[in-house]
Amino acid sequence: MKLFYKPGACSLASHIVLRESGVDFTLEKVDLANKHLENGGDFFNVNPKGQVPAIQLDDNTVLTEGTAIMQYIADSVPDRQLLAPVGSITRYKALEWLNYVATELHKGFTPLFRPDTPEEYKPAVRAQLEKKLQFVEEALRDKQWINGLRFTIADAYLFTVLRWARAVKLKMDDLSNVNAYMERVAARPAVIAALAAEGL
């Protein structure tokens, strides 16, 4: 498998899940601004959406959208228990978090990264994100991982997006549960390896 990624972008979550899964894969960095691959190729030929992550499977099928990629990887290695089996409420609780991160947190950061966002709009965006971080803070009370006792694909995604909160200097000092959680995730060997491979 080959993962197309941009360092520190949402593709980091898929990268972490790949390393947690133990499957063989390669990486190809994408210049998202110009939609070019490392070899100079046109990224639109890989993913017509022009976004990372994208993963090319062993049969050359290309799968896009991080939440789909992470579920596919997790389901391909059920022994790693990165996502509970179909039919278990634990699985759907993890997917609930996966969707919350995608729709409420990930997309909430987008205006802060766009150069055309008016400066006067950014304080409202920050306030909304900080309110949502308080929800995550409460959800992590007395929990090792966001879904309970086991690290799942939802943790890979949540960790990736929470890294952006620090990058854009959201108020994080009073989020003791979030900060301890970030340290726990960052200490995982797969996460250390993914961050190192991306030069982060």
mmCIF file of C-alpha atoms in Angstrom:
data_model
loop_
_atom_site.group_PDB
_atom_site.id
_atom_site.type_symbol
_atom_site.label_atom_id
_atom_site.label_comp_id
_atom_site.label_asym_id
_atom_site.label_seq_id
_atom_site.Cartn_x
_atom_site.Cartn_y
_atom_site.Cartn_z
ATOM 1 C CA MET A 1 0.000 0.000 0.000
ATOM 2 C CA LYS A 2 1.088 3.584 -0.605
ATOM 3 C CA LEU A 3 -0.124 6.515 1.493
ATOM 4 C CA PHE A 4 -0.148 9.955 -0.093
ATOM 5 C CA TYR A 5 0.328 12.518 2.657
ATOM 6 C CA LYS A 6 1.321 16.043 3.639
ATOM 7 C CA PRO A 7 3.377 16.339 6.841
ATOM 8 C CA GLY A 8 1.183 17.223 9.823
ATOM 9 C CA ALA A 9 -2.028 17.351 7.791
ATOM 10 C CA CYS A 10 -5.057 15.156 8.486
ATOM 11 C CA SER A 11 -3.244 12.369 6.608
ATOM 12 C CA LEU A 12 -1.121 11.932 9.757
ATOM 13 C CA ALA A 13 -4.061 10.049 11.311
ATOM 14 C CA SER A 14 -4.066 7.465 8.503
ATOM 15 C CA HIS A 15 -0.273 7.262 8.762
ATOM 16 C CA ILE A 16 -0.501 6.517 12.502
ATOM 17 C CA VAL A 17 -3.163 3.846 11.889
ATOM 18 C CA LEU A 18 -0.972 2.216 9.229
ATOM 19 C CA ARG A 19 1.924 2.024 11.677
ATOM 20 C CA GLU A 20 -0.363 0.712 14.453
ATOM 21 C CA SER A 21 -1.679 -1.939 12.051
ATOM 22 C CA GLY A 22 1.707 -3.444 11.275
ATOM 23 C CA VAL A 23 0.960 -3.732 7.525
ATOM 24 C CA ASP A 24 3.609 -2.958 4.908
ATOM 25 C CA PHE A 25 3.263 0.429 3.229
ATOM 26 C CA THR A 26 5.217 3.196 1.576
ATOM 27 C CA LEU A 27 4.798 6.956 1.777
ATOM 28 C CA GLU A 28 4.610 9.579 -0.951
ATOM 29 C CA LYS A 29 4.665 13.228 0.054
ATOM 30 C CA VAL A 30 2.295 15.581 -1.759
ATOM 31 C CA ASP A 31 2.851 19.266 -2.450
ATOM 32 C CA LEU A 32 -0.767 20.240 -1.844
ATOM 33 C CA ALA A 33 -0.344 23.856 -2.889
ATOM 34 C CA ASN A 34 0.724 22.809 -6.391
ATOM 35 C CA LYS A 35 -0.909 19.333 -6.400
ATOM 36 C CA HIS A 36 2.423 17.710 -7.282
ATOM 37 C CA LEU A 37 3.898 14.408 -6.138
ATOM 38 C CA GLU A 38 7.518 14.019 -5.026
ATOM 39 C CA ASN A 39 8.381 12.590 -8.452
ATOM 40 C CA GLY A 40 6.811 15.605 -10.168
ATOM 41 C CA GLY A 41 3.634 13.771 -11.127
ATOM 42 C CA ASP A 42 0.177 15.325 -11.011
ATOM 43 C CA PHE A 43 -1.604 14.463 -7.747
ATOM 44 C CA PHE A 44 -4.986 14.953 -9.438
ATOM 45 C CA ASN A 45 -4.196 11.748 -11.374
ATOM 46 C CA VAL A 46 -4.157 9.917 -8.029
ATOM 47 C CA ASN A 47 -7.014 11.753 -6.310
ATOM 48 C CA PRO A 48 -9.249 13.981 -8.451
ATOM 49 C CA LYS A 49 -10.340 15.720 -5.214
ATOM 50 C CA GLY A 50 -6.786 17.007 -4.824
ATOM 51 C CA GLN A 51 -6.693 16.331 -1.073
ATOM 52 C CA VAL A 52 -4.793 14.044 1.280
ATOM 53 C CA PRO A 53 -4.956 11.387 2.470
ATOM 54 C CA ALA A 54 -5.262 8.979 -0.394
ATOM 55 C CA ILE A 55 -4.126 5.382 -0.263
ATOM 56 C CA GLN A 56 -3.280 3.140 -3.173
ATOM 57 C CA LEU A 57 -4.056 -0.449 -2.291
ATOM 58 C CA ASP A 58 -2.109 -3.487 -3.474
ATOM 59 C CA ASP A 59 -4.542 -3.998 -6.384
ATOM 60 C CA ASN A 60 -4.051 -0.311 -7.400
ATOM 61 C CA THR A 61 -7.486 0.729 -6.106
ATOM 62 C CA VAL A 62 -7.291 4.242 -4.649
ATOM 63 C CA LEU A 63 -9.276 4.991 -1.515
ATOM 64 C CA THR A 64 -9.732 8.583 -0.302
ATOM 65 C CA GLU A 65 -11.180 10.285 2.786
ATOM 66 C CA GLY A 66 -9.334 9.666 6.033
ATOM 67 C CA THR A 67 -12.256 8.201 7.959
ATOM 68 C CA ALA A 68 -12.823 5.580 5.233
ATOM 69 C CA ILE A 69 -9.104 4.804 4.946
ATOM 70 C CA MET A 70 -8.733 4.309 8.704
ATOM 71 C CA GLN A 71 -11.764 2.007 8.889
ATOM 72 C CA TYR A 72 -10.470 -0.036 5.950
ATOM 73 C CA ILE A 73 -7.042 -0.464 7.556
ATOM 74 C CA ALA A 74 -8.516 -1.335 10.959
ATOM 75 C CA ASP A 75 -10.896 -3.888 9.461
ATOM 76 C CA SER A 76 -8.053 -5.497 7.491
ATOM 77 C CA VAL A 77 -6.188 -6.330 10.725
ATOM 78 C CA PRO A 78 -8.906 -7.214 13.260
ATOM 79 C CA ASP A 79 -6.333 -8.783 15.608
ATOM 80 C CA ARG A 80 -4.899 -5.284 16.256
ATOM 81 C CA GLN A 81 -8.278 -4.194 17.672
ATOM 82 C CA LEU A 82 -8.057 -0.672 16.225
ATOM 83 C CA LEU A 83 -11.831 -0.797 15.702
ATOM 84 C CA ALA A 84 -14.289 -3.132 17.412
ATOM 85 C CA PRO A 85 -16.197 -5.723 15.324
ATOM 86 C CA VAL A 86 -19.311 -4.911 13.300
ATOM 87 C CA GLY A 87 -22.396 -5.091 15.482
ATOM 88 C CA SER A 88 -20.709 -4.082 18.747
ATOM 89 C CA ILE A 89 -21.744 -0.800 20.338
ATOM 90 C CA THR A 90 -18.056 -0.143 21.047
ATOM 91 C CA ARG A 91 -17.445 0.092 17.290
ATOM 92 C CA TYR A 92 -20.199 2.633 16.799
ATOM 93 C CA LYS A 93 -19.000 4.689 19.761
ATOM 94 C CA ALA A 94 -15.576 4.879 18.071
ATOM 95 C CA LEU A 95 -17.242 5.846 14.781
ATOM 96 C CA GLU A 96 -19.281 8.459 16.647
ATOM 97 C CA TRP A 97 -16.004 10.036 17.786
ATOM 98 C CA LEU A 98 -14.486 9.673 14.328
ATOM 99 C CA ASN A 99 -17.386 11.629 12.876
ATOM 100 C CA TYR A 100 -17.272 14.269 15.620
ATOM 101 C CA VAL A 101 -13.595 14.878 14.970
ATOM 102 C CA ALA A 102 -14.228 15.083 11.200
ATOM 103 C CA THR A 103 -17.228 17.386 11.241
ATOM 104 C CA GLU A 104 -16.897 19.480 14.382
ATOM 105 C CA LEU A 105 -13.158 19.722 15.008
ATOM 106 C CA HIS A 106 -11.327 19.145 11.707
ATOM 107 C CA LYS A 107 -13.626 21.346 9.646
ATOM 108 C CA GLY A 108 -13.729 23.887 12.460
ATOM 109 C CA PHE A 109 -10.013 24.578 11.973
ATOM 110 C CA THR A 110 -10.287 25.168 8.218
ATOM 111 C CA PRO A 111 -10.966 28.940 8.403
ATOM 112 C CA LEU A 112 -7.824 29.429 10.526
ATOM 113 C CA PHE A 113 -5.668 27.822 7.820
ATOM 114 C CA ARG A 114 -7.189 29.617 4.840
ATOM 115 C CA PRO A 115 -5.376 32.808 3.762
ATOM 116 C CA ASP A 116 -8.626 34.364 2.527
ATOM 117 C CA THR A 117 -10.440 34.154 5.877
ATOM 118 C CA PRO A 118 -11.131 37.710 7.140
ATOM 119 C CA GLU A 119 -9.160 38.460 10.314
ATOM 120 C CA GLU A 120 -12.288 39.764 12.068
ATOM 121 C CA TYR A 121 -13.912 36.334 11.660
ATOM 122 C CA LYS A 122 -11.080 34.377 13.274
ATOM 123 C CA PRO A 123 -11.855 35.213 16.951
ATOM 124 C CA ALA A 124 -15.328 33.685 16.555
ATOM 125 C CA VAL A 125 -13.772 30.558 14.995
ATOM 126 C CA ARG A 126 -11.307 30.278 17.871
ATOM 127 C CA ALA A 127 -14.077 30.701 20.457
ATOM 128 C CA GLN A 128 -16.125 27.921 18.843
ATOM 129 C CA LEU A 129 -13.131 25.577 18.766
ATOM 130 C CA GLU A 130 -12.231 26.319 22.371
ATOM 131 C CA LYS A 131 -15.803 25.470 23.398
ATOM 132 C CA LYS A 132 -15.525 22.145 21.557
ATOM 133 C CA LEU A 133 -12.165 21.457 23.200
ATOM 134 C CA GLN A 134 -13.921 21.816 26.569
ATOM 135 C CA PHE A 135 -16.291 19.052 25.452
ATOM 136 C CA VAL A 136 -13.304 16.829 24.605
ATOM 137 C CA GLU A 137 -11.730 17.717 27.966
ATOM 138 C CA GLU A 138 -14.850 16.493 29.791
ATOM 139 C CA ALA A 139 -15.106 13.392 27.591
ATOM 140 C CA LEU A 140 -11.542 12.407 28.531
ATOM 141 C CA ARG A 141 -12.199 12.603 32.276
ATOM 142 C CA ASP A 142 -11.155 9.259 33.816
ATOM 143 C CA LYS A 143 -10.407 7.785 30.365
ATOM 144 C CA GLN A 144 -7.120 6.565 28.981
ATOM 145 C CA TRP A 145 -8.321 6.811 25.363
ATOM 146 C CA ILE A 146 -11.278 8.683 23.872
ATOM 147 C CA ASN A 147 -13.326 5.495 23.583
ATOM 148 C CA GLY A 148 -12.259 4.006 26.907
ATOM 149 C CA LEU A 149 -9.566 1.425 27.585
ATOM 150 C CA ARG A 150 -8.335 0.718 24.048
ATOM 151 C CA PHE A 151 -6.564 2.951 21.504
ATOM 152 C CA THR A 152 -8.646 3.134 18.310
ATOM 153 C CA ILE A 153 -8.619 4.905 14.964
ATOM 154 C CA ALA A 154 -10.599 7.699 16.645
ATOM 155 C CA ASP A 155 -7.569 8.429 18.839
ATOM 156 C CA ALA A 156 -5.272 8.695 15.812
ATOM 157 C CA TYR A 157 -7.597 11.278 14.281
ATOM 158 C CA LEU A 158 -8.278 13.190 17.501
ATOM 159 C CA PHE A 159 -4.544 13.428 18.265
ATOM 160 C CA THR A 160 -3.815 14.696 14.751
ATOM 161 C CA VAL A 161 -6.431 17.439 14.933
ATOM 162 C CA LEU A 162 -5.592 18.444 18.510
ATOM 163 C CA ARG A 163 -1.991 19.049 17.382
ATOM 164 C CA TRP A 164 -3.387 21.882 15.256
ATOM 165 C CA ALA A 165 -4.898 23.515 18.363
ATOM 166 C CA ARG A 166 -1.388 24.081 19.652
ATOM 167 C CA ALA A 167 -0.177 25.262 16.244
ATOM 168 C CA VAL A 168 -2.839 27.993 16.069
ATOM 169 C CA LYS A 169 -2.348 28.815 19.771
ATOM 170 C CA LEU A 170 -5.777 27.996 21.125
ATOM 171 C CA LYS A 171 -6.119 28.183 24.906
ATOM 172 C CA MET A 172 -4.974 24.772 26.106
ATOM 173 C CA ASP A 173 -3.366 25.437 29.498
ATOM 174 C CA ASP A 174 -6.423 24.532 31.578
ATOM 175 C CA LEU A 175 -7.173 21.352 29.594
ATOM 176 C CA SER A 176 -5.365 18.915 31.882
ATOM 177 C CA ASN A 177 -7.157 15.829 30.536
ATOM 178 C CA VAL A 178 -6.462 16.796 26.925
ATOM 179 C CA ASN A 179 -2.806 17.586 27.651
ATOM 180 C CA ALA A 180 -2.254 14.284 29.479
ATOM 181 C CA TYR A 181 -4.016 12.441 26.640
ATOM 182 C CA MET A 182 -1.776 14.104 24.044
ATOM 183 C CA GLU A 183 1.284 12.957 25.978
ATOM 184 C CA ARG A 184 -0.033 9.380 26.144
ATOM 185 C CA VAL A 185 -0.721 9.253 22.415
ATOM 186 C CA ALA A 186 2.607 10.892 21.548
ATOM 187 C CA ALA A 187 4.439 8.212 23.571
ATOM 188 C CA ARG A 188 3.082 5.331 21.458
ATOM 189 C CA PRO A 189 5.832 3.777 19.280
ATOM 190 C CA ALA A 190 3.668 3.970 16.127
ATOM 191 C CA VAL A 191 3.009 7.668 16.738
ATOM 192 C CA ILE A 192 6.675 8.395 17.412
ATOM 193 C CA ALA A 193 7.577 6.626 14.156
ATOM 194 C CA ALA A 194 4.904 8.449 12.117
ATOM 195 C CA LEU A 195 5.926 11.871 13.443
ATOM 196 C CA ALA A 196 9.598 11.122 12.758
ATOM 197 C CA ALA A 197 8.858 9.912 9.217
ATOM 198 C CA GLU A 198 6.976 13.140 8.502
ATOM 199 C CA GLY A 199 9.726 15.281 9.993
ATOM 200 C CA LEU A 200 7.488 16.605 12.777
#
